[in-house]
Short mmCIF file of C-alpha atoms and ligand atoms in Angstrom, two decimals:
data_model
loop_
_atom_site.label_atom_id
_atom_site.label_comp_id
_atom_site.label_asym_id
_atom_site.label_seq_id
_atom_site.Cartn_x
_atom_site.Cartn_y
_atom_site.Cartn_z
CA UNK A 1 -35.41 59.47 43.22
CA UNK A 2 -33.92 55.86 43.75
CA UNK A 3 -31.12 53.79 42.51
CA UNK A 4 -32.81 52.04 39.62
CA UNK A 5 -33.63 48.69 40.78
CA UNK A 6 -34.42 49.56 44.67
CA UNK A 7 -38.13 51.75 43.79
CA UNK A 8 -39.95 48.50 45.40
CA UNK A 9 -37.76 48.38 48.64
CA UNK A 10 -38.04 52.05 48.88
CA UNK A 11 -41.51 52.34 48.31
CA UNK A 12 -42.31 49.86 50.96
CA UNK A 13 -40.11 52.26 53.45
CA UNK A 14 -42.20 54.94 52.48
CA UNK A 15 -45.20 53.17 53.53
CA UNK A 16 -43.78 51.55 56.29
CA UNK A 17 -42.80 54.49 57.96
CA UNK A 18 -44.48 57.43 56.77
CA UNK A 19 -47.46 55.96 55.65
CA UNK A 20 -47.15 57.24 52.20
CA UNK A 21 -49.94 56.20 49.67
CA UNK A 22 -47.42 55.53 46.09
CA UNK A 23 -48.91 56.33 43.14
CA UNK A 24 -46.34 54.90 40.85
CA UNK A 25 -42.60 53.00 41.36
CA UNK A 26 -40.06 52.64 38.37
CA UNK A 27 -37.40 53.74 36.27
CA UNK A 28 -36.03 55.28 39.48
CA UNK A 29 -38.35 57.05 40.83
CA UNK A 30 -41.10 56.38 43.32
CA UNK A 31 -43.95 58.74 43.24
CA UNK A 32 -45.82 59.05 46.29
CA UNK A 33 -48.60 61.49 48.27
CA UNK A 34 -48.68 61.71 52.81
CA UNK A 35 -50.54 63.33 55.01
CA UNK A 36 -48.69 65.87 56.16
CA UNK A 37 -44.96 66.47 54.72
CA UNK A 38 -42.45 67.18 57.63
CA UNK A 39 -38.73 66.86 58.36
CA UNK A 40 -39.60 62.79 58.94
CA UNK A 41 -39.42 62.85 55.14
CA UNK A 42 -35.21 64.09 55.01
CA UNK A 43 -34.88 60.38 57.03
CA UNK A 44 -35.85 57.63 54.51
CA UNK A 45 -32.33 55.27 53.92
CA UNK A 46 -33.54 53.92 50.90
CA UNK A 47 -33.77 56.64 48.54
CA UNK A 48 -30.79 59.39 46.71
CA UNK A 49 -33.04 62.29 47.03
CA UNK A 50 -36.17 63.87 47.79
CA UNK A 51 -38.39 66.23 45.73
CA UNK A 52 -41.70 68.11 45.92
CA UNK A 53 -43.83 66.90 43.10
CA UNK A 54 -44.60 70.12 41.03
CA UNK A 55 -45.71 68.40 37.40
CA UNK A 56 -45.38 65.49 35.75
CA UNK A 57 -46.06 63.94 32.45
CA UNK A 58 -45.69 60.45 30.26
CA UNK A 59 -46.54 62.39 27.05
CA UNK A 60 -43.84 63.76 26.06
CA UNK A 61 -43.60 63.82 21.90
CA UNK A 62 -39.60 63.97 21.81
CA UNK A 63 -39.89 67.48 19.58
CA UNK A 64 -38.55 70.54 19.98
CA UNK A 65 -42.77 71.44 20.41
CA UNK A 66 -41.44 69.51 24.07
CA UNK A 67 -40.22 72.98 25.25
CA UNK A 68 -42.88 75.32 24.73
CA UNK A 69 -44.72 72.56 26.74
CA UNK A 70 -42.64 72.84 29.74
CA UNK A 71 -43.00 76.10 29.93
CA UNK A 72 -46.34 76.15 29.80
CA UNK A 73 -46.64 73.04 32.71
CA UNK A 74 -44.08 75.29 35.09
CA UNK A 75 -45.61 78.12 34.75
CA UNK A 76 -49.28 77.03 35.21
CA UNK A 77 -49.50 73.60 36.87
CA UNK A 78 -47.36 73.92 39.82
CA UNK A 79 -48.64 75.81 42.89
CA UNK A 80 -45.26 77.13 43.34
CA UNK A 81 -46.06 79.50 46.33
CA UNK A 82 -47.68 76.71 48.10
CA UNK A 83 -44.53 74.22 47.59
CA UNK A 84 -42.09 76.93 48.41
CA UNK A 85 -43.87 77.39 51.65
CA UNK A 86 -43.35 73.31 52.55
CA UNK A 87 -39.43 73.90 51.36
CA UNK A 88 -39.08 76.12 53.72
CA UNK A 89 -40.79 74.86 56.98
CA UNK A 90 -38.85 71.36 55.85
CA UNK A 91 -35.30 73.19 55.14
CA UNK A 92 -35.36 76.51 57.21
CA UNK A 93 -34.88 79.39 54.79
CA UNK A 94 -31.60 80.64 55.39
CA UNK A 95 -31.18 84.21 56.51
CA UNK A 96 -29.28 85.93 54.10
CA UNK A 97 -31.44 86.50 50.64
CA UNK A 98 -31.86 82.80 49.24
CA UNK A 99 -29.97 81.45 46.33
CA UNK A 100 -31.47 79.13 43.24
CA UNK A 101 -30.37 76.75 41.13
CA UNK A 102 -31.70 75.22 37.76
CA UNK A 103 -31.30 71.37 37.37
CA UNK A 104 -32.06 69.51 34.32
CA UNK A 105 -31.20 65.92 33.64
CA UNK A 106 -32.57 64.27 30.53
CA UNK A 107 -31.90 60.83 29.24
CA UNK A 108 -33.13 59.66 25.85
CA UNK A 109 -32.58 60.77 22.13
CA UNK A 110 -35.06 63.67 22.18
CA UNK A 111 -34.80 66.71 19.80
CA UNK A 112 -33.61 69.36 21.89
CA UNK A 113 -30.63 70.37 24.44
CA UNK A 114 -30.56 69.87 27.98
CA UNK A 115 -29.42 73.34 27.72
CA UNK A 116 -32.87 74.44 25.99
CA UNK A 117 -34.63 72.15 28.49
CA UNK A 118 -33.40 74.07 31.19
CA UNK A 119 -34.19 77.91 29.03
CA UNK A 120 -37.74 76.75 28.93
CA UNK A 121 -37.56 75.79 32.99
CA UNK A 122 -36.50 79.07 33.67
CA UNK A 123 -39.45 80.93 31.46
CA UNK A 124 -41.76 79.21 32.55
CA UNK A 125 -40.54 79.72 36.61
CA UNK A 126 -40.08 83.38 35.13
CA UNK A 127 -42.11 85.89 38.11
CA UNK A 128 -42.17 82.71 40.97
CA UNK A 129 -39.49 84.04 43.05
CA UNK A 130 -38.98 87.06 44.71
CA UNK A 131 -37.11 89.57 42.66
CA UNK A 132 -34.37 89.31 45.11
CA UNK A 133 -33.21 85.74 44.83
CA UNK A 134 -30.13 85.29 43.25
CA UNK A 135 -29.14 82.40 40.99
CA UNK A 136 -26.39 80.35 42.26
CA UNK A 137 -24.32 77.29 41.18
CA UNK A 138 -22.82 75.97 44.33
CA UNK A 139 -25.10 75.38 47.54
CA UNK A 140 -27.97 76.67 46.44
CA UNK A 141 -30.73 77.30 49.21
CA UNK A 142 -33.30 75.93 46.67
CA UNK A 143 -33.03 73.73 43.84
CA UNK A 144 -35.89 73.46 40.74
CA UNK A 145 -35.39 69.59 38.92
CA UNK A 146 -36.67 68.37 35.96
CA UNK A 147 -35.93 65.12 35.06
CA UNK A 148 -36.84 63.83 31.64
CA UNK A 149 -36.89 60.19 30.79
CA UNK A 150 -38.13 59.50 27.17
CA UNK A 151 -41.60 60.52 27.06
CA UNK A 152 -41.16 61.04 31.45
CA UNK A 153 -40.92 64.37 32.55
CA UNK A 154 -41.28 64.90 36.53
CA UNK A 155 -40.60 68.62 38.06
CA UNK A 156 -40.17 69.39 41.43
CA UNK A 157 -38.51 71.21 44.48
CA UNK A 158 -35.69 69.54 45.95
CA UNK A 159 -35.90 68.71 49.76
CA UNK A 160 -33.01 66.67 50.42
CA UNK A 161 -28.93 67.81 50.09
CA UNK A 162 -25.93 65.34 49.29
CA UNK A 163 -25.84 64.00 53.19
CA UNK A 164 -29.30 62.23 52.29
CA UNK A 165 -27.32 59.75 50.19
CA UNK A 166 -23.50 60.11 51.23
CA UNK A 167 -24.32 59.81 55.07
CA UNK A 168 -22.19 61.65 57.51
CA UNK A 169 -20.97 59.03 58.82
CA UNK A 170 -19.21 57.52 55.88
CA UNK A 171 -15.96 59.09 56.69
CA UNK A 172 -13.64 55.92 54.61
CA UNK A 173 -13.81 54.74 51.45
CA UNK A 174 -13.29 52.42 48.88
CA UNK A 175 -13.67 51.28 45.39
CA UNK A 176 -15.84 48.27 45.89
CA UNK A 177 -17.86 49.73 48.64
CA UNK A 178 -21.48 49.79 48.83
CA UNK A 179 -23.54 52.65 48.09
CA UNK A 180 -25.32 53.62 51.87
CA UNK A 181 -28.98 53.35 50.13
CA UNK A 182 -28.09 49.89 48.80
CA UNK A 183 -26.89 48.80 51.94
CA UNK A 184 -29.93 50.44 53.56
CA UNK A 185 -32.16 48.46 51.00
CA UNK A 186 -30.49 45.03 52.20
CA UNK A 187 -31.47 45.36 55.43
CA UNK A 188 -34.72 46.34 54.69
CA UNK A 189 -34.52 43.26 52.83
CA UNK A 190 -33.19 40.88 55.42
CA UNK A 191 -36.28 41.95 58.17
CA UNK A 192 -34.16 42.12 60.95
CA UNK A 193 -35.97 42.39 63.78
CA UNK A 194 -35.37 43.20 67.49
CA UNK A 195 -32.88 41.11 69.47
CA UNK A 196 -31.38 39.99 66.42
CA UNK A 197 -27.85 39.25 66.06
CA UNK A 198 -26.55 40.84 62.34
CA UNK A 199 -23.81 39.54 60.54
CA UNK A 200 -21.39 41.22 57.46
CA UNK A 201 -19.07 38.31 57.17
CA UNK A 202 -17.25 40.37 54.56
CA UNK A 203 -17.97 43.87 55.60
CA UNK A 204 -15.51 45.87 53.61
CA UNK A 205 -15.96 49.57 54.84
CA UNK A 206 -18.98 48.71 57.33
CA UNK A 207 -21.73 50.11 54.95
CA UNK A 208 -24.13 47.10 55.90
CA UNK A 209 -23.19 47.28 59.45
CA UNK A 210 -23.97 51.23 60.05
CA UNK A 211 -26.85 50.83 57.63
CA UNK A 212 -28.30 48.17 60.37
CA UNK A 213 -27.48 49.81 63.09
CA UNK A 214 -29.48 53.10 61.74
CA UNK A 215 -32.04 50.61 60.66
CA UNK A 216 -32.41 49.56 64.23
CA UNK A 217 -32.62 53.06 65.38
CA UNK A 218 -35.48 54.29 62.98
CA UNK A 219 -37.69 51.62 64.05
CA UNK A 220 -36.78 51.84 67.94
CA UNK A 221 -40.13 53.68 69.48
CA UNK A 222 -40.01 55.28 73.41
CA UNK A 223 -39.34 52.10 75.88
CA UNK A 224 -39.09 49.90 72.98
CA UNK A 225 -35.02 49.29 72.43
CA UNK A 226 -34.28 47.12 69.19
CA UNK A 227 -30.84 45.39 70.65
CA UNK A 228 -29.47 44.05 67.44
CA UNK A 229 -25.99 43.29 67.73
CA UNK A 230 -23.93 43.43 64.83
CA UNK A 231 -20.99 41.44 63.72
CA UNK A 232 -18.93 42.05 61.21
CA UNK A 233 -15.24 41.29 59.70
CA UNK A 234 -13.09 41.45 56.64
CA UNK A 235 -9.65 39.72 55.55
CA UNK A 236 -8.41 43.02 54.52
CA UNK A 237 -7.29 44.87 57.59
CA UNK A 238 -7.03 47.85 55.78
CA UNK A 239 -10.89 47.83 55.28
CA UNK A 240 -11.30 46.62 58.66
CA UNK A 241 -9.60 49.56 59.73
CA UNK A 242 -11.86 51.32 57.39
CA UNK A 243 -14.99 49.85 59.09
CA UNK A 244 -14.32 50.75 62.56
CA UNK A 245 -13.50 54.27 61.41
CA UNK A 246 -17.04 54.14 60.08
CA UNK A 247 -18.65 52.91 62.43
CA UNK A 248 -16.85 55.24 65.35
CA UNK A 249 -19.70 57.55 66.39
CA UNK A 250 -22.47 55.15 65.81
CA UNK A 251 -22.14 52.06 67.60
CA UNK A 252 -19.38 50.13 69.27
CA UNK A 253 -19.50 46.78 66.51
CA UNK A 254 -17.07 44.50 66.90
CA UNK A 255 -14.90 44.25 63.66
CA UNK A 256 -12.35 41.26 63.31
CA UNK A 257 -10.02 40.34 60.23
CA UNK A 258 -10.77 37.42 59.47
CA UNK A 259 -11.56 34.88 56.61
CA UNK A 260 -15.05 34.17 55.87
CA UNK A 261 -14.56 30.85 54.68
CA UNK A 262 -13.39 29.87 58.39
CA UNK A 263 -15.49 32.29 60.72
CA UNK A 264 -14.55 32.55 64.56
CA UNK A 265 -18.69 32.32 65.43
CA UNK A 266 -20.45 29.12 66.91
CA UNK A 267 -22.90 27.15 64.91
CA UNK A 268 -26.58 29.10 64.79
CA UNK A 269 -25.68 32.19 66.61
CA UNK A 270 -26.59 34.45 64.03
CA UNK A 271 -30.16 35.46 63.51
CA UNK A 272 -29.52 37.80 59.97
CA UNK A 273 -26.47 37.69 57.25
CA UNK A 274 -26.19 40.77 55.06
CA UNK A 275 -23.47 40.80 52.77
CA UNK A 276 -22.03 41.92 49.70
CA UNK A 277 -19.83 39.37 48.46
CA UNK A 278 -16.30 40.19 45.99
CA UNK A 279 -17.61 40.76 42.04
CA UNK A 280 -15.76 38.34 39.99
CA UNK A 281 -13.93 41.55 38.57
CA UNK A 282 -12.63 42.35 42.15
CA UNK A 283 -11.05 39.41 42.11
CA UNK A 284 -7.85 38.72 40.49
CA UNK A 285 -9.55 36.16 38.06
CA UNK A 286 -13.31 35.72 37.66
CA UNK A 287 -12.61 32.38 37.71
CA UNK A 288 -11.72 32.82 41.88
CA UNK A 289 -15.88 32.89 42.19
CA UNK A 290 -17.05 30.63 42.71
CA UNK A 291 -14.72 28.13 44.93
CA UNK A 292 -15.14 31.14 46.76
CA UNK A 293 -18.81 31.23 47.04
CA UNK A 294 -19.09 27.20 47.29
CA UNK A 295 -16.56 27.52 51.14
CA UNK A 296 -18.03 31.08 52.04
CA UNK A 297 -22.15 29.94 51.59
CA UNK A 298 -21.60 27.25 53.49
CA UNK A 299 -19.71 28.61 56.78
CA UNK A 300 -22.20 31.34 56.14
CA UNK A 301 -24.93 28.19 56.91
CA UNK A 302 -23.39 26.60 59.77
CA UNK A 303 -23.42 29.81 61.61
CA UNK A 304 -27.12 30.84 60.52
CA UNK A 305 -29.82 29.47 63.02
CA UNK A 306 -32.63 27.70 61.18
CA UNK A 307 -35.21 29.98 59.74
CA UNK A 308 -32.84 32.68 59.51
CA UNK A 309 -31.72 34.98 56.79
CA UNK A 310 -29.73 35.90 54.24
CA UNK A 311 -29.54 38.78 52.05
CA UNK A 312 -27.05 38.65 49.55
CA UNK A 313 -25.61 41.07 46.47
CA UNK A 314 -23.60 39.47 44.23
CA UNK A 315 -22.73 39.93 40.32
CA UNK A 316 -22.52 36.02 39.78
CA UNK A 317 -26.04 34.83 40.75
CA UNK A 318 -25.75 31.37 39.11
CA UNK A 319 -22.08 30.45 40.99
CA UNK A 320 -23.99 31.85 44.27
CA UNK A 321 -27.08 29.65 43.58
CA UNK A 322 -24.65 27.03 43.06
CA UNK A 323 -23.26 27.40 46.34
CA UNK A 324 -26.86 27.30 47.59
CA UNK A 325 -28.48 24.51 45.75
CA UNK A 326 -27.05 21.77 48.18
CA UNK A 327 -28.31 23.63 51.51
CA UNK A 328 -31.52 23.62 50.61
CA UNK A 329 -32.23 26.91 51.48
CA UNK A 330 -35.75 28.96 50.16
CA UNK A 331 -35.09 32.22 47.97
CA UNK A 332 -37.33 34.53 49.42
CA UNK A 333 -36.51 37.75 47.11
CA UNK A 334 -34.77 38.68 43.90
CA UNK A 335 -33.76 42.25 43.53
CA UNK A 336 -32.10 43.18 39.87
CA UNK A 337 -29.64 46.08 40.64
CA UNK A 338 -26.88 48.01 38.97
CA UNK A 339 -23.76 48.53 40.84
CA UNK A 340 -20.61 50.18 39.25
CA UNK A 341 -22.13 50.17 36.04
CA UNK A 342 -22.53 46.24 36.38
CA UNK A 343 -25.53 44.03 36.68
CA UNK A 344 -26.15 42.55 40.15
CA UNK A 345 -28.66 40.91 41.93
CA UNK A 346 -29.70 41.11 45.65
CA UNK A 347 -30.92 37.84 46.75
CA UNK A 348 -33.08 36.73 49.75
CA UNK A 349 -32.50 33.45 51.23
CA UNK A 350 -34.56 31.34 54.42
CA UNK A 351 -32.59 28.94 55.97
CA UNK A 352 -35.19 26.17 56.78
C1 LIG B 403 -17.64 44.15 47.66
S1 LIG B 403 -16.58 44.32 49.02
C2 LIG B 403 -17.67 44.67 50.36
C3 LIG B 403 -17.98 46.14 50.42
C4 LIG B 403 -18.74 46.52 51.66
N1 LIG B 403 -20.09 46.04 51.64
C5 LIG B 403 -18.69 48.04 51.84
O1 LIG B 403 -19.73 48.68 51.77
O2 LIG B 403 -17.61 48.60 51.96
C6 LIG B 403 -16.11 42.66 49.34
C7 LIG B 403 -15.20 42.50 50.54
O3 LIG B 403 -14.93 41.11 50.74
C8 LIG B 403 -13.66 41.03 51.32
N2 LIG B 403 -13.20 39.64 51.19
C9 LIG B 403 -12.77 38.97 50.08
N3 LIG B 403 -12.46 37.69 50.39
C10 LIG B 403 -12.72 37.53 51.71
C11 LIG B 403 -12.60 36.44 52.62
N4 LIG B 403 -12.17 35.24 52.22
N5 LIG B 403 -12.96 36.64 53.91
C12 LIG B 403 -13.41 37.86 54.34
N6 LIG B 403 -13.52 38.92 53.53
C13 LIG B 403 -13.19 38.77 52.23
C14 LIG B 403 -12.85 42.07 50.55
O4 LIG B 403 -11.70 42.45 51.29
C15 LIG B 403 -13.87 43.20 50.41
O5 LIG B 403 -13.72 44.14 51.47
#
């Protein structure tokens, strides 16, 4: 499962390094098939959540005839003993008697309940579990989804837990911060590659910069260190503050308050720029964009060396293209996203 808007980005990181074969990526969900299924899988930064692919269907008629259906898929189309079996060599079982949980999410005018959605889950999972398993609302050692989508239906087992897309290491907050599998996609986005010197030039909470720097790690092999150095800053020091605390236990980034539109950097010393850039509604007025964007873009190019890159998310793609336009730079990559409940866009740029 994927923010909508990042199933591309994510299934190239599923390919990239597991060496998944996808079988289908939209609507938020990337469907995919490896090898072998191991722990490896609990590491992907791009995606929410991870499942075990029980059933799935695209013919869903919307009628309450829907139900008797999904009973009938759980309870004969899933090989549930041999998916419990890769739950629990992924997620060790836990050694008191397991717990369960029931998930049903449904989006679309259809003519039944959630609630009866989730009745006809449990019939048709009725004699898959052991007698003693108890059902369980909070924590539950395993978790059955089904996720219906208009005519979509997918079921599965759920692998991952909330740390797959909260991170651990996001310890401060803030409205306008980035989601970690956004920032995560970004990067991906960006290609930085070893040596590289990463820039945030408007870093917020550090999401970009940990996302990077854990980036840099999951591609690092035995005897093969990545040595990207980040930089990153904000004119907030209470978010600066905010992005050292995040960044505390993974790497030692330098964070400065500063103002973007006047950076302390030379000329062409940075290799990558990742940034998320203030949504005309974070501003005070809308209106605030884009001289913004047209002193921030171009700092952002006198510090970028030629060929270099920039991967931006912004709300306002025509005031950042604006900004743009006169560098002459190359847009490499357009990413539609939703963030907050508003339409953004992550961009790509080449410097030449
Ligand atoms: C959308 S937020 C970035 C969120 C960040 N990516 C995160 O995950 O927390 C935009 C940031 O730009 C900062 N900002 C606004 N104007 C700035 C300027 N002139 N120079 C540097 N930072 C600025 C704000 O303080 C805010 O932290």
């Amino acid at each position: 499962m994927v923010h909508p808007g990042l199933e591309e980005v994510a299934a190239d990181e599923i390919r990239a390094e597991l060496g998944g074969d996808v079988k289908r990526a939209e609507r938020g969900f990337v469907v995919f098939r490896l090898p072998e299924i191991d722990r490896g899988i609990l590491h992907l930064r791009t995606v929410e959540d991870v499942f075990l692919y029980a059933w799935g269907t695209d013919k869903l008629s919307y009628r309450a005839a829907d139900l008797d259906s999904i009973r009938r898929w759980t309870d004969k189309d899933a090989d549930w003993p041999a998916l419990l079996k890769i739950h629990h060599a992924v997620t060790p079982k836990p050694r008191r008697k397991p717990t369960y949980r029931l998930v049903v999410q449904m989006s679309g005018e259809h003519g039944y309940r959630r609630v009866d959605a989730l009745k006809a889950l449990g019939r048709g999972l009725n004699g898959k579990m052991p007698a003693s398993w108890r059902p369980a609302e909070e924590n539950a050692a395993i978790e059955f989804w089904l996720s219906i989508h208009g005519a979509t239906a997918i079921c599965g087992l759920r692998l991952s837990d909330r740390t797959m897309r909260h991170r651990t290491y996001k310890v401060e907050h803030f409205q306008a911060s980035l989601r970690p599998t956004m920032a995560a996609a970004m990067v991906r986005l960006a290609d930085v590659k070893p040596q590289h010197v990463v820039l945030d030039p408007m870093c917020g909470a550090g999401t970009i910069l940990a996302e990077a720097h854990l980036y840099a790690r999951q591609q690092e092999r035995p005897h093969v260190p990545w040595n990207v150095t980040l930089v990153g800053g904000d004119v907030d020091p209470h978010h600066v503050r905010a992005a050292k605390a995040n960044l505390l236990k993974l790497t030692e980034a330098p964070v400065w308050t500063w103002d973007a539109r006047r950076l302390p950097l030379e000329d062409a010393s940075v290799d990558r720029i990742v940034c998320n850039l203030p949504f005309g509604k974070q501003l005070s007025s809308p209106a605030e964009i884009g001289p913004l964007y047209h002193k921030v873009v171009p700092e952002m190019d006198r510090v970028l060396r030629p060929r270099g890159k920039a991967a931006l998310l912004v709300a306002e793609a025509p005031a950042l293209k604006a900004a743009i336009h006169p560098l002459g730079w190359k847009q490499e990559r357009y990413v539609p996203v939703r963030v907050l409940g508003q339409r953004a866009v992550i961009m790509v740029y080449r410097k030449p």
